[in-house]
Amino acid sequence: MFASLLYAITLALVLTSGAASSGPGSHHASTLAKRAPAQVITSCTVQNTAALTFDDGPWVYLYDVSKTLLAAGAKGTFFFNGNNWGCIYDEDEAKRVKYAYDKGHQIASHTWLHSNLTLLTADQVHHQMWLVEEALIKIAGVMPAFMRPPYGAYNDIVRSVSGIRGQTIANWNFDSGDTWNITTAAEKQRYVDFVKTKPTSIIALNHDVHQQTAQVLLPFAIQTLQAAGYRLVTLAECLGKPAYQSVAAPKARDATWTCIGK
Ligand SMILES: *[C@@H]1O[C@H](CO)[C@@H](O)[C@H](O)[C@H]1NC(C)=O
Ligand SMILES: *[C@@H]1O[C@H](CO)[C@@H](O)[C@H](O)[C@H]1NC(C)=O
């Protein structure tokens, strides 16, 4: 109960400091309390767009992913964990987060650890979400408007907490299969087969933590989607919505930039 209240207050403070049009604190508290459960989206609203999304980073192949996307005139969306393949506050990891944002890709929350949120209490879900939001605010200056629950797994608690935090839950309508134990050739074929069904828009799940995805699958996916007439945009663009709840200057590194004890 105390932890939950603490997160709500912290969130209210973050939103108040980030949004110029915010009302007084008491107004905020009641706005938060009344927020509806988060919307869950699995497809875009803008026709002929495809959002290539990348989960589980930041990790070393982010640069390959970014360069390949930009060379094709495309933008991607990264759902970052706080402490999964690496600690987001490590120098190299924080640099990757900032790089992705500065290059115009969308950055979003994949929560702190890669936990199955449906096994957690509301307080624990708040904790998993806040820690990565805090990291993105510190490192890139942005409070994300989108979160993707690990494994795409959500329940009423996850929807309620996400709604309170102002997040839209963003799943997908196409899984490249790059975390399944299948060959890269089979993953490529999945792109080909899905495009053949002529979806009006695509949200494609990929993982930038895999070298094969970054260096082999992605160039093929881009070519396949663009040849079929899809515009490769961020998730926010394919929905016509803002990517962030607030945008400010990044913070300077200090002693709080650590994963220890979180
Ligand atoms: C997550 O937990 C739910 C139970 O709430 C279970 O049904 C589901 O299989 C779990 N998902 C994964 C990937 O472990
Ligand atoms: C992945 O597939 C290979 C070849 O089919 C198999 O030998 C291996 O045991 C599989 N690994 C896992 C983790 O399923």
mmCIF file of C-alpha atoms and ligand atoms in Angstrom:
data_model
loop_
_atom_site.group_PDB
_atom_site.id
_atom_site.type_symbol
_atom_site.label_atom_id
_atom_site.label_comp_id
_atom_site.label_asym_id
_atom_site.label_seq_id
_atom_site.Cartn_x
_atom_site.Cartn_y
_atom_site.Cartn_z
ATOM 1 C CA MET A 1 0.000 0.000 0.000
ATOM 2 C CA PHE A 2 2.756 2.419 0.983
ATOM 3 C CA ALA A 3 4.846 1.495 -2.035
ATOM 4 C CA SER A 4 1.871 1.983 -4.324
ATOM 5 C CA LEU A 5 1.208 5.426 -2.899
ATOM 6 C CA LEU A 6 4.866 6.310 -3.254
ATOM 7 C CA TYR A 7 4.877 5.397 -6.943
ATOM 8 C CA ALA A 8 1.701 7.334 -7.591
ATOM 9 C CA ILE A 9 3.195 10.410 -5.926
ATOM 10 C CA THR A 10 6.511 10.015 -7.751
ATOM 11 C CA LEU A 11 4.673 9.641 -11.041
ATOM 12 C CA ALA A 12 2.546 12.711 -10.360
ATOM 13 C CA LEU A 13 5.716 14.690 -9.648
ATOM 14 C CA VAL A 14 7.374 13.477 -12.840
ATOM 15 C CA LEU A 15 4.340 14.313 -14.951
ATOM 16 C CA THR A 16 3.898 17.681 -13.252
ATOM 17 C CA SER A 17 7.515 18.650 -13.833
ATOM 18 C CA GLY A 18 7.368 17.424 -17.440
ATOM 19 C CA ALA A 19 4.125 18.974 -18.643
ATOM 20 C CA ALA A 20 3.717 22.739 -18.837
ATOM 21 C CA SER A 21 -0.082 22.571 -18.771
ATOM 22 C CA SER A 22 -0.306 20.569 -15.535
ATOM 23 C CA GLY A 23 -2.779 21.716 -12.941
ATOM 24 C CA PRO A 24 -2.232 21.727 -9.178
ATOM 25 C CA GLY A 25 -1.119 18.526 -7.442
ATOM 26 C CA SER A 26 -4.544 17.707 -6.021
ATOM 27 C CA HIS A 27 -6.049 17.858 -9.494
ATOM 28 C CA HIS A 28 -3.345 15.475 -10.669
ATOM 29 C CA ALA A 29 -4.033 12.940 -7.957
ATOM 30 C CA SER A 30 -7.706 12.738 -8.874
ATOM 31 C CA THR A 31 -6.893 12.556 -12.602
ATOM 32 C CA LEU A 32 -4.598 9.616 -11.931
ATOM 33 C CA ALA A 33 -7.165 7.831 -9.815
ATOM 34 C CA LYS A 34 -9.782 8.109 -12.553
ATOM 35 C CA ARG A 35 -7.640 6.896 -15.435
ATOM 36 C CA ALA A 36 -9.111 4.018 -17.401
ATOM 37 C CA PRO A 37 -7.312 0.703 -17.937
ATOM 38 C CA ALA A 38 -4.690 0.981 -20.672
ATOM 39 C CA GLN A 39 -5.685 0.338 -24.243
ATOM 40 C CA VAL A 40 -4.003 -2.742 -25.760
ATOM 41 C CA ILE A 41 -3.046 -2.354 -29.399
ATOM 42 C CA THR A 42 -1.785 -5.001 -31.813
ATOM 43 C CA SER A 43 -2.077 -3.122 -35.101
ATOM 44 C CA CYS A 44 -1.633 0.360 -36.526
ATOM 45 C CA THR A 45 -4.274 2.815 -37.631
ATOM 46 C CA VAL A 46 -2.382 4.449 -40.524
ATOM 47 C CA GLN A 47 -2.745 2.296 -43.632
ATOM 48 C CA ASN A 48 0.286 0.865 -45.425
ATOM 49 C CA THR A 49 2.610 1.459 -42.513
ATOM 50 C CA ALA A 50 4.805 -1.112 -40.824
ATOM 51 C CA ALA A 51 6.406 -0.561 -37.425
ATOM 52 C CA LEU A 52 9.520 -2.661 -36.949
ATOM 53 C CA THR A 53 9.867 -3.108 -33.194
ATOM 54 C CA PHE A 54 12.842 -4.457 -31.254
ATOM 55 C CA ASP A 55 12.629 -5.860 -27.738
ATOM 56 C CA ASP A 56 14.991 -6.724 -24.892
ATOM 57 C CA GLY A 57 17.821 -4.240 -25.543
ATOM 58 C CA PRO A 58 19.697 -2.005 -25.253
ATOM 59 C CA TRP A 59 22.428 -4.299 -26.499
ATOM 60 C CA VAL A 60 25.459 -4.286 -28.821
ATOM 61 C CA TYR A 61 23.554 -4.806 -32.103
ATOM 62 C CA LEU A 62 21.473 -1.655 -31.672
ATOM 63 C CA TYR A 63 23.942 0.277 -33.846
ATOM 64 C CA ASP A 64 23.592 -2.215 -36.703
ATOM 65 C CA VAL A 65 19.799 -2.039 -36.428
ATOM 66 C CA SER A 66 19.789 1.761 -36.433
ATOM 67 C CA LYS A 67 22.194 2.114 -39.364
ATOM 68 C CA THR A 68 20.321 -0.415 -41.481
ATOM 69 C CA LEU A 69 16.987 1.286 -40.771
ATOM 70 C CA LEU A 70 18.253 4.798 -41.473
ATOM 71 C CA ALA A 71 20.009 3.729 -44.694
ATOM 72 C CA ALA A 72 16.591 2.555 -45.921
ATOM 73 C CA GLY A 73 14.846 5.773 -44.864
ATOM 74 C CA ALA A 74 13.147 3.897 -42.041
ATOM 75 C CA LYS A 75 12.651 4.401 -38.316
ATOM 76 C CA GLY A 76 12.234 1.708 -35.693
ATOM 77 C CA THR A 77 10.919 1.352 -32.163
ATOM 78 C CA PHE A 78 12.960 -0.029 -29.280
ATOM 79 C CA PHE A 79 11.285 -1.508 -26.213
ATOM 80 C CA PHE A 80 14.056 -1.330 -23.638
ATOM 81 C CA ASN A 81 14.512 -3.363 -20.488
ATOM 82 C CA GLY A 82 16.322 -1.815 -17.538
ATOM 83 C CA ASN A 83 18.260 -4.847 -16.446
ATOM 84 C CA ASN A 84 18.047 -7.797 -18.816
ATOM 85 C CA TRP A 85 20.979 -8.360 -21.207
ATOM 86 C CA GLY A 86 22.827 -5.528 -19.538
ATOM 87 C CA CYS A 87 22.219 -2.758 -17.005
ATOM 88 C CA ILE A 88 20.715 0.267 -18.776
ATOM 89 C CA TYR A 89 22.823 2.627 -16.622
ATOM 90 C CA ASP A 90 26.166 1.114 -17.682
ATOM 91 C CA GLU A 91 28.088 3.608 -19.836
ATOM 92 C CA ASP A 92 27.791 1.517 -23.013
ATOM 93 C CA GLU A 93 24.113 0.751 -22.509
ATOM 94 C CA ALA A 94 23.110 4.320 -21.658
ATOM 95 C CA LYS A 95 24.985 5.463 -24.771
ATOM 96 C CA ARG A 96 22.921 3.072 -26.895
ATOM 97 C CA VAL A 97 19.648 4.355 -25.455
ATOM 98 C CA LYS A 98 20.631 7.959 -26.140
ATOM 99 C CA TYR A 99 21.884 7.075 -29.622
ATOM 100 C CA ALA A 100 18.595 5.397 -30.585
ATOM 101 C CA TYR A 101 16.626 8.415 -29.366
ATOM 102 C CA ASP A 102 18.940 10.959 -31.023
ATOM 103 C CA LYS A 103 18.675 9.108 -34.357
ATOM 104 C CA GLY A 104 14.903 9.594 -34.310
ATOM 105 C CA HIS A 105 13.823 6.089 -33.427
ATOM 106 C CA GLN A 106 11.100 5.699 -30.837
ATOM 107 C CA ILE A 107 12.122 4.436 -27.421
ATOM 108 C CA ALA A 108 9.653 2.761 -25.101
ATOM 109 C CA SER A 109 9.354 0.563 -22.021
ATOM 110 C CA HIS A 110 9.737 -3.200 -21.880
ATOM 111 C CA THR A 111 9.859 -2.925 -18.055
ATOM 112 C CA TRP A 112 12.864 -3.331 -15.753
ATOM 113 C CA LEU A 113 13.594 -7.046 -15.482
ATOM 114 C CA HIS A 114 11.982 -9.231 -18.108
ATOM 115 C CA SER A 115 9.373 -10.547 -15.665
ATOM 116 C CA ASN A 116 6.036 -12.093 -16.476
ATOM 117 C CA LEU A 117 3.904 -9.222 -15.164
ATOM 118 C CA THR A 118 0.802 -11.396 -14.804
ATOM 119 C CA LEU A 119 2.471 -13.118 -11.829
ATOM 120 C CA LEU A 120 3.029 -9.833 -9.942
ATOM 121 C CA THR A 121 0.983 -7.638 -7.611
ATOM 122 C CA ALA A 122 -0.040 -4.126 -8.671
ATOM 123 C CA ASP A 123 2.757 -2.655 -6.524
ATOM 124 C CA GLN A 124 5.293 -4.912 -8.181
ATOM 125 C CA VAL A 125 4.047 -3.993 -11.661
ATOM 126 C CA HIS A 126 4.337 -0.278 -10.766
ATOM 127 C CA HIS A 127 7.899 -0.959 -9.610
ATOM 128 C CA GLN A 128 8.867 -2.824 -12.813
ATOM 129 C CA MET A 129 7.434 -0.017 -14.924
ATOM 130 C CA TRP A 130 8.680 2.970 -12.938
ATOM 131 C CA LEU A 131 12.318 1.843 -12.784
ATOM 132 C CA VAL A 132 12.678 1.797 -16.573
ATOM 133 C CA GLU A 133 10.637 4.988 -17.036
ATOM 134 C CA GLU A 134 12.976 6.690 -14.561
ATOM 135 C CA ALA A 135 15.984 5.433 -16.521
ATOM 136 C CA LEU A 136 14.599 6.737 -19.839
ATOM 137 C CA ILE A 137 13.814 10.116 -18.228
ATOM 138 C CA LYS A 138 17.363 10.348 -16.878
ATOM 139 C CA ILE A 139 19.212 9.035 -19.927
ATOM 140 C CA ALA A 140 17.160 10.452 -22.804
ATOM 141 C CA GLY A 141 14.847 12.975 -21.107
ATOM 142 C CA VAL A 142 11.645 11.224 -22.159
ATOM 143 C CA MET A 143 8.737 9.624 -20.327
ATOM 144 C CA PRO A 144 7.485 6.958 -22.765
ATOM 145 C CA ALA A 145 3.827 6.703 -23.763
ATOM 146 C CA PHE A 146 4.085 3.040 -24.784
ATOM 147 C CA MET A 147 5.023 -0.117 -22.957
ATOM 148 C CA ARG A 148 5.252 -3.703 -24.121
ATOM 149 C CA PRO A 149 4.822 -6.295 -21.397
ATOM 150 C CA PRO A 150 7.436 -9.064 -21.529
ATOM 151 C CA TYR A 151 6.085 -12.053 -23.521
ATOM 152 C CA GLY A 152 3.178 -9.794 -24.468
ATOM 153 C CA ALA A 153 1.593 -11.085 -21.236
ATOM 154 C CA TYR A 154 -0.908 -8.811 -19.491
ATOM 155 C CA ASN A 155 -3.974 -9.074 -17.275
ATOM 156 C CA ASP A 156 -6.414 -6.621 -15.664
ATOM 157 C CA ILE A 157 -3.815 -5.515 -13.103
ATOM 158 C CA VAL A 158 -1.250 -4.775 -15.811
ATOM 159 C CA ARG A 159 -3.851 -2.829 -17.812
ATOM 160 C CA SER A 160 -4.935 -0.881 -14.746
ATOM 161 C CA VAL A 161 -1.379 0.005 -13.681
ATOM 162 C CA SER A 162 -0.394 0.898 -17.253
ATOM 163 C CA GLY A 163 -3.445 3.137 -17.496
ATOM 164 C CA ILE A 164 -2.503 4.924 -14.268
ATOM 165 C CA ARG A 165 0.991 5.461 -15.674
ATOM 166 C CA GLY A 166 -0.396 6.891 -18.909
ATOM 167 C CA GLN A 167 0.928 4.011 -21.002
ATOM 168 C CA THR A 168 -0.611 2.287 -23.981
ATOM 169 C CA ILE A 169 0.165 -1.439 -24.100
ATOM 170 C CA ALA A 170 1.717 -2.201 -27.469
ATOM 171 C CA ASN A 171 1.803 -5.804 -28.634
ATOM 172 C CA TRP A 172 2.100 -6.983 -32.261
ATOM 173 C CA ASN A 173 0.298 -8.669 -35.135
ATOM 174 C CA PHE A 174 3.421 -10.304 -36.573
ATOM 175 C CA ASP A 175 6.153 -12.242 -34.737
ATOM 176 C CA SER A 176 9.337 -12.752 -36.765
ATOM 177 C CA GLY A 177 10.027 -15.844 -34.649
ATOM 178 C CA ASP A 178 13.538 -14.658 -33.853
ATOM 179 C CA THR A 179 13.293 -15.947 -30.292
ATOM 180 C CA TRP A 180 11.916 -19.289 -31.404
ATOM 181 C CA ASN A 181 14.434 -21.946 -32.194
ATOM 182 C CA ILE A 182 13.998 -21.644 -35.977
ATOM 183 C CA THR A 183 16.477 -20.815 -38.742
ATOM 184 C CA THR A 184 16.962 -17.302 -40.094
ATOM 185 C CA ALA A 185 15.668 -18.638 -43.420
ATOM 186 C CA ALA A 186 12.447 -19.658 -41.678
ATOM 187 C CA GLU A 187 12.183 -16.199 -40.071
ATOM 188 C CA LYS A 188 12.598 -14.565 -43.502
ATOM 189 C CA GLN A 189 9.895 -16.841 -44.871
ATOM 190 C CA ARG A 190 7.566 -15.705 -42.096
ATOM 191 C CA TYR A 191 7.919 -12.111 -43.327
ATOM 192 C CA VAL A 192 7.251 -13.204 -46.923
ATOM 193 C CA ASP A 193 4.200 -15.249 -45.931
ATOM 194 C CA PHE A 194 2.713 -12.522 -43.742
ATOM 195 C CA VAL A 195 3.117 -9.816 -46.391
ATOM 196 C CA LYS A 196 1.286 -12.129 -48.827
ATOM 197 C CA THR A 197 -1.807 -11.897 -46.594
ATOM 198 C CA LYS A 198 -1.856 -8.146 -47.431
ATOM 199 C CA PRO A 199 -2.393 -6.746 -43.913
ATOM 200 C CA THR A 200 -3.346 -3.052 -43.971
ATOM 201 C CA SER A 201 -0.612 -2.364 -41.409
ATOM 202 C CA ILE A 202 2.018 -4.317 -39.514
ATOM 203 C CA ILE A 203 3.535 -4.242 -36.045
ATOM 204 C CA ALA A 204 6.474 -6.625 -36.302
ATOM 205 C CA LEU A 205 8.143 -8.155 -33.244
ATOM 206 C CA ASN A 206 11.934 -8.587 -33.444
ATOM 207 C CA HIS A 207 14.783 -8.648 -30.926
ATOM 208 C CA ASP A 208 17.849 -6.450 -31.407
ATOM 209 C CA VAL A 209 19.790 -8.595 -28.937
ATOM 210 C CA HIS A 210 20.345 -11.232 -31.656
ATOM 211 C CA GLN A 211 23.147 -10.712 -34.160
ATOM 212 C CA GLN A 212 21.283 -12.652 -36.880
ATOM 213 C CA THR A 213 18.252 -10.411 -36.495
ATOM 214 C CA ALA A 214 20.307 -7.226 -36.685
ATOM 215 C CA GLN A 215 22.587 -8.234 -39.532
ATOM 216 C CA VAL A 216 20.702 -10.780 -41.650
ATOM 217 C CA LEU A 217 16.956 -10.759 -40.958
ATOM 218 C CA LEU A 218 16.472 -6.991 -40.724
ATOM 219 C CA PRO A 219 17.886 -6.054 -44.163
ATOM 220 C CA PHE A 220 15.663 -8.750 -45.682
ATOM 221 C CA ALA A 221 12.596 -7.616 -43.736
ATOM 222 C CA ILE A 222 13.079 -4.002 -44.808
ATOM 223 C CA GLN A 223 13.428 -4.989 -48.455
ATOM 224 C CA THR A 224 10.392 -7.276 -48.314
ATOM 225 C CA LEU A 225 8.157 -4.703 -46.607
ATOM 226 C CA GLN A 226 9.224 -1.770 -48.757
ATOM 227 C CA ALA A 227 8.814 -3.810 -51.956
ATOM 228 C CA ALA A 228 5.236 -4.523 -50.844
ATOM 229 C CA GLY A 229 4.586 -0.788 -50.437
ATOM 230 C CA TYR A 230 4.795 -0.396 -46.660
ATOM 231 C CA ARG A 231 6.187 2.787 -45.148
ATOM 232 C CA LEU A 232 8.507 1.872 -42.265
ATOM 233 C CA VAL A 233 7.710 4.195 -39.378
ATOM 234 C CA THR A 234 7.784 4.250 -35.603
ATOM 235 C CA LEU A 235 4.955 2.692 -33.638
ATOM 236 C CA ALA A 236 3.738 6.140 -32.573
ATOM 237 C CA GLU A 237 3.660 7.272 -36.210
ATOM 238 C CA CYS A 238 1.762 4.204 -37.359
ATOM 239 C CA LEU A 239 -0.866 5.067 -34.725
ATOM 240 C CA GLY A 240 -0.773 8.829 -35.246
ATOM 241 C CA LYS A 241 -0.068 9.351 -31.525
ATOM 242 C CA PRO A 242 2.706 11.022 -29.497
ATOM 243 C CA ALA A 243 5.579 8.720 -28.553
ATOM 244 C CA TYR A 244 6.199 10.399 -25.211
ATOM 245 C CA GLN A 245 4.245 11.796 -22.283
ATOM 246 C CA SER A 246 6.939 14.369 -21.665
ATOM 247 C CA VAL A 247 10.174 15.451 -23.304
ATOM 248 C CA ALA A 248 12.931 17.304 -21.442
ATOM 249 C CA ALA A 249 16.696 17.548 -21.351
ATOM 250 C CA PRO A 250 18.511 14.393 -20.257
ATOM 251 C CA LYS A 251 20.026 14.404 -16.775
ATOM 252 C CA ALA A 252 23.705 14.253 -15.923
ATOM 253 C CA ARG A 253 25.089 10.937 -14.707
ATOM 254 C CA ASP A 254 25.131 10.669 -10.929
ATOM 255 C CA ALA A 255 25.256 8.006 -8.210
ATOM 256 C CA THR A 256 21.652 6.947 -8.897
ATOM 257 C CA TRP A 257 22.665 5.611 -12.333
ATOM 258 C CA THR A 258 23.005 2.062 -11.134
ATOM 259 C CA CYS A 259 21.116 -1.217 -11.257
ATOM 260 C CA ILE A 260 22.426 -2.340 -7.900
ATOM 261 C CA GLY A 261 19.664 -2.735 -5.339
ATOM 262 C CA LYS A 262 16.847 -2.272 -7.895
HETATM 263 C C1 LIG B 1 2.924 -15.821 -17.615
HETATM 264 O O1 LIG B 1 2.076 -16.178 -16.553
HETATM 265 C C2 LIG B 1 0.811 -16.677 -16.956
HETATM 266 C C3 LIG B 1 -0.006 -16.932 -15.707
HETATM 267 O O2 LIG B 1 -0.534 -15.706 -15.265
HETATM 268 C C4 LIG B 1 0.986 -17.949 -17.764
HETATM 269 O O3 LIG B 1 -0.264 -18.385 -18.229
HETATM 270 C C5 LIG B 1 1.900 -17.651 -18.943
HETATM 271 O O4 LIG B 1 2.171 -18.852 -19.632
HETATM 272 C C6 LIG B 1 3.210 -17.038 -18.475
HETATM 273 N N1 LIG B 1 3.983 -16.698 -19.646
HETATM 274 C C7 LIG B 1 5.265 -17.035 -19.783
HETATM 275 C C8 LIG B 1 5.922 -16.684 -21.065
HETATM 276 O O5 LIG B 1 5.887 -17.601 -18.910
HETATM 277 C C1 LIG B 2 16.922 -25.996 -31.320
HETATM 278 O O1 LIG B 2 16.803 -26.746 -32.508
HETATM 279 C C2 LIG B 2 17.879 -27.661 -32.705
HETATM 280 C C3 LIG B 2 17.747 -28.240 -34.096
HETATM 281 O O2 LIG B 2 16.408 -28.555 -34.388
HETATM 282 C C4 LIG B 2 17.877 -28.687 -31.589
HETATM 283 O O3 LIG B 2 18.940 -29.594 -31.759
HETATM 284 C C5 LIG B 2 18.007 -27.964 -30.251
HETATM 285 O O4 LIG B 2 17.901 -28.884 -29.192
HETATM 286 C C6 LIG B 2 16.940 -26.896 -30.098
HETATM 287 N N1 LIG B 2 17.200 -26.115 -28.907
HETATM 288 C C7 LIG B 2 16.233 -25.742 -28.076
HETATM 289 C C8 LIG B 2 16.669 -24.892 -26.912
HETATM 290 O O5 LIG B 2 15.067 -26.029 -28.228
#
